[in-house]
Amino acid sequence: MDTLRASRLTSGDRVRVVSPASPPNPDLVAAGVDLLTSWGLRVELGEHVFDQWGYMAGRDEERVADLNDAFRDPGVRSVFATRGGKGAYRIVDESSWRTTAAPAWARSTAP
């Protein structure tokens, strides 16, 4: 199997932030946006990034819609997840991650 290696992000690249699992802390999202912006990236937030439904960041349909919108947008160079959580397994089969050229990055912020 060949190793996929994403090209380096450069100033002016569009990136999208989504919440495929648990709802994020808005202050931490703002800090992340500030950091990415300081690197010269153009940061966009998914429509449902701050939604909450129970312990998840919105309903399954909303979370997968944000993720797929990001993956399917040819201008988005990278996708960042606000946080991890077990809600992500509920939408993985409906996601378009296999057909995207944009790398996705996630890191759990759970204690």
mmCIF file of C-alpha atoms in Angstrom:
data_model
loop_
_atom_site.group_PDB
_atom_site.id
_atom_site.type_symbol
_atom_site.label_atom_id
_atom_site.label_comp_id
_atom_site.label_asym_id
_atom_site.label_seq_id
_atom_site.Cartn_x
_atom_site.Cartn_y
_atom_site.Cartn_z
ATOM 1 C CA MET A 1 0.000 0.000 0.000
ATOM 2 C CA ASP A 2 1.307 3.415 -0.944
ATOM 3 C CA THR A 3 1.663 6.066 1.734
ATOM 4 C CA LEU A 4 -0.382 9.172 1.123
ATOM 5 C CA ARG A 5 1.432 12.343 1.990
ATOM 6 C CA ALA A 6 -0.453 15.598 2.098
ATOM 7 C CA SER A 7 1.155 18.642 0.590
ATOM 8 C CA ARG A 8 2.155 21.402 2.967
ATOM 9 C CA LEU A 9 -0.398 24.078 3.742
ATOM 10 C CA THR A 10 0.644 27.527 2.617
ATOM 11 C CA SER A 11 -0.496 31.034 3.371
ATOM 12 C CA GLY A 12 -3.833 31.737 1.699
ATOM 13 C CA ASP A 13 -5.043 28.111 1.766
ATOM 14 C CA ARG A 14 -8.644 27.534 2.849
ATOM 15 C CA VAL A 15 -9.214 25.138 5.744
ATOM 16 C CA ARG A 16 -12.470 24.062 7.368
ATOM 17 C CA VAL A 17 -13.170 23.334 11.038
ATOM 18 C CA VAL A 18 -15.959 20.837 11.810
ATOM 19 C CA SER A 19 -17.334 19.055 14.879
ATOM 20 C CA PRO A 20 -17.929 15.394 13.936
ATOM 21 C CA ALA A 21 -18.302 14.174 17.518
ATOM 22 C CA SER A 22 -18.630 16.069 20.799
ATOM 23 C CA PRO A 23 -19.447 19.776 21.072
ATOM 24 C CA PRO A 24 -16.392 22.011 21.400
ATOM 25 C CA ASN A 25 -15.536 24.738 23.850
ATOM 26 C CA PRO A 26 -16.090 27.983 21.880
ATOM 27 C CA ASP A 27 -13.082 29.657 23.528
ATOM 28 C CA LEU A 28 -10.790 26.810 22.430
ATOM 29 C CA VAL A 29 -12.191 26.945 18.893
ATOM 30 C CA ALA A 30 -11.529 30.697 18.803
ATOM 31 C CA ALA A 31 -7.947 30.104 19.974
ATOM 32 C CA GLY A 32 -7.465 27.463 17.274
ATOM 33 C CA VAL A 33 -8.889 29.754 14.608
ATOM 34 C CA ASP A 34 -6.556 32.526 15.767
ATOM 35 C CA LEU A 35 -3.572 30.169 15.529
ATOM 36 C CA LEU A 36 -4.471 28.917 12.046
ATOM 37 C CA THR A 37 -5.146 32.479 10.894
ATOM 38 C CA SER A 38 -1.745 33.569 12.229
ATOM 39 C CA TRP A 39 -0.238 30.998 9.845
ATOM 40 C CA GLY A 40 -1.941 32.814 6.967
ATOM 41 C CA LEU A 41 -4.682 30.210 6.496
ATOM 42 C CA ARG A 42 -8.231 31.213 5.609
ATOM 43 C CA VAL A 43 -10.326 29.452 8.250
ATOM 44 C CA GLU A 44 -13.978 28.552 7.749
ATOM 45 C CA LEU A 45 -16.285 26.996 10.342
ATOM 46 C CA GLY A 46 -18.784 24.294 9.464
ATOM 47 C CA GLU A 47 -22.393 25.420 9.692
ATOM 48 C CA HIS A 48 -23.077 23.187 12.708
ATOM 49 C CA VAL A 49 -19.719 23.460 14.489
ATOM 50 C CA PHE A 50 -21.299 24.753 17.740
ATOM 51 C CA ASP A 51 -24.548 22.753 17.670
ATOM 52 C CA GLN A 52 -25.369 20.487 20.575
ATOM 53 C CA TRP A 53 -27.724 17.536 20.747
ATOM 54 C CA GLY A 54 -27.310 15.494 23.893
ATOM 55 C CA TYR A 55 -23.619 14.687 24.258
ATOM 56 C CA MET A 56 -22.952 15.265 20.548
ATOM 57 C CA ALA A 57 -22.250 18.341 18.435
ATOM 58 C CA GLY A 58 -25.613 18.223 16.693
ATOM 59 C CA ARG A 59 -27.653 15.457 15.109
ATOM 60 C CA ASP A 60 -25.900 12.820 13.025
ATOM 61 C CA GLU A 61 -27.253 14.320 9.772
ATOM 62 C CA GLU A 62 -25.885 17.768 10.637
ATOM 63 C CA ARG A 63 -22.445 16.543 11.677
ATOM 64 C CA VAL A 64 -21.983 14.356 8.598
ATOM 65 C CA ALA A 65 -23.275 17.169 6.361
ATOM 66 C CA ASP A 66 -20.591 19.535 7.686
ATOM 67 C CA LEU A 67 -17.917 16.876 7.271
ATOM 68 C CA ASN A 68 -18.990 15.947 3.746
ATOM 69 C CA ASP A 69 -19.350 19.593 2.697
ATOM 70 C CA ALA A 70 -15.747 20.122 3.764
ATOM 71 C CA PHE A 71 -14.486 16.953 2.053
ATOM 72 C CA ARG A 72 -16.354 17.666 -1.179
ATOM 73 C CA ASP A 73 -15.319 21.313 -1.505
ATOM 74 C CA PRO A 74 -12.368 21.287 -3.923
ATOM 75 C CA GLY A 75 -11.090 24.581 -2.498
ATOM 76 C CA VAL A 76 -10.708 23.245 1.047
ATOM 77 C CA ARG A 77 -7.104 22.128 1.502
ATOM 78 C CA SER A 78 -7.484 20.589 4.965
ATOM 79 C CA VAL A 79 -10.215 19.685 7.445
ATOM 80 C CA PHE A 80 -9.755 20.069 11.206
ATOM 81 C CA ALA A 81 -11.973 18.453 13.852
ATOM 82 C CA THR A 82 -12.673 20.557 16.936
ATOM 83 C CA ARG A 83 -12.416 17.547 19.228
ATOM 84 C CA GLY A 84 -12.816 13.813 19.439
ATOM 85 C CA GLY A 85 -15.587 11.782 20.948
ATOM 86 C CA LYS A 86 -17.576 8.647 20.449
ATOM 87 C CA GLY A 87 -20.203 10.383 18.314
ATOM 88 C CA ALA A 88 -17.850 10.198 15.329
ATOM 89 C CA TYR A 89 -18.322 6.438 14.890
ATOM 90 C CA ARG A 90 -22.021 7.077 14.253
ATOM 91 C CA ILE A 91 -21.323 9.041 11.064
ATOM 92 C CA VAL A 92 -18.186 7.463 9.602
ATOM 93 C CA ASP A 93 -20.094 5.175 7.208
ATOM 94 C CA GLU A 94 -21.968 8.181 5.781
ATOM 95 C CA SER A 95 -18.868 10.323 5.364
ATOM 96 C CA SER A 96 -17.010 10.934 2.117
ATOM 97 C CA TRP A 97 -13.535 10.620 3.652
ATOM 98 C CA ARG A 98 -12.482 7.966 1.147
ATOM 99 C CA THR A 99 -13.004 10.297 -1.820
ATOM 100 C CA THR A 100 -11.364 13.457 -0.548
ATOM 101 C CA ALA A 101 -8.069 15.002 -1.431
ATOM 102 C CA ALA A 102 -8.154 17.196 1.689
ATOM 103 C CA PRO A 103 -6.396 15.674 4.684
ATOM 104 C CA ALA A 104 -8.371 15.591 7.909
ATOM 105 C CA TRP A 105 -6.797 16.267 11.290
ATOM 106 C CA ALA A 106 -8.228 15.436 14.671
ATOM 107 C CA ARG A 107 -6.949 15.264 18.191
ATOM 108 C CA SER A 108 -8.963 14.363 21.235
ATOM 109 C CA THR A 109 -9.192 17.114 23.826
ATOM 110 C CA ALA A 110 -10.783 14.818 26.392
ATOM 111 C CA PRO A 111 -8.998 14.782 29.749
#
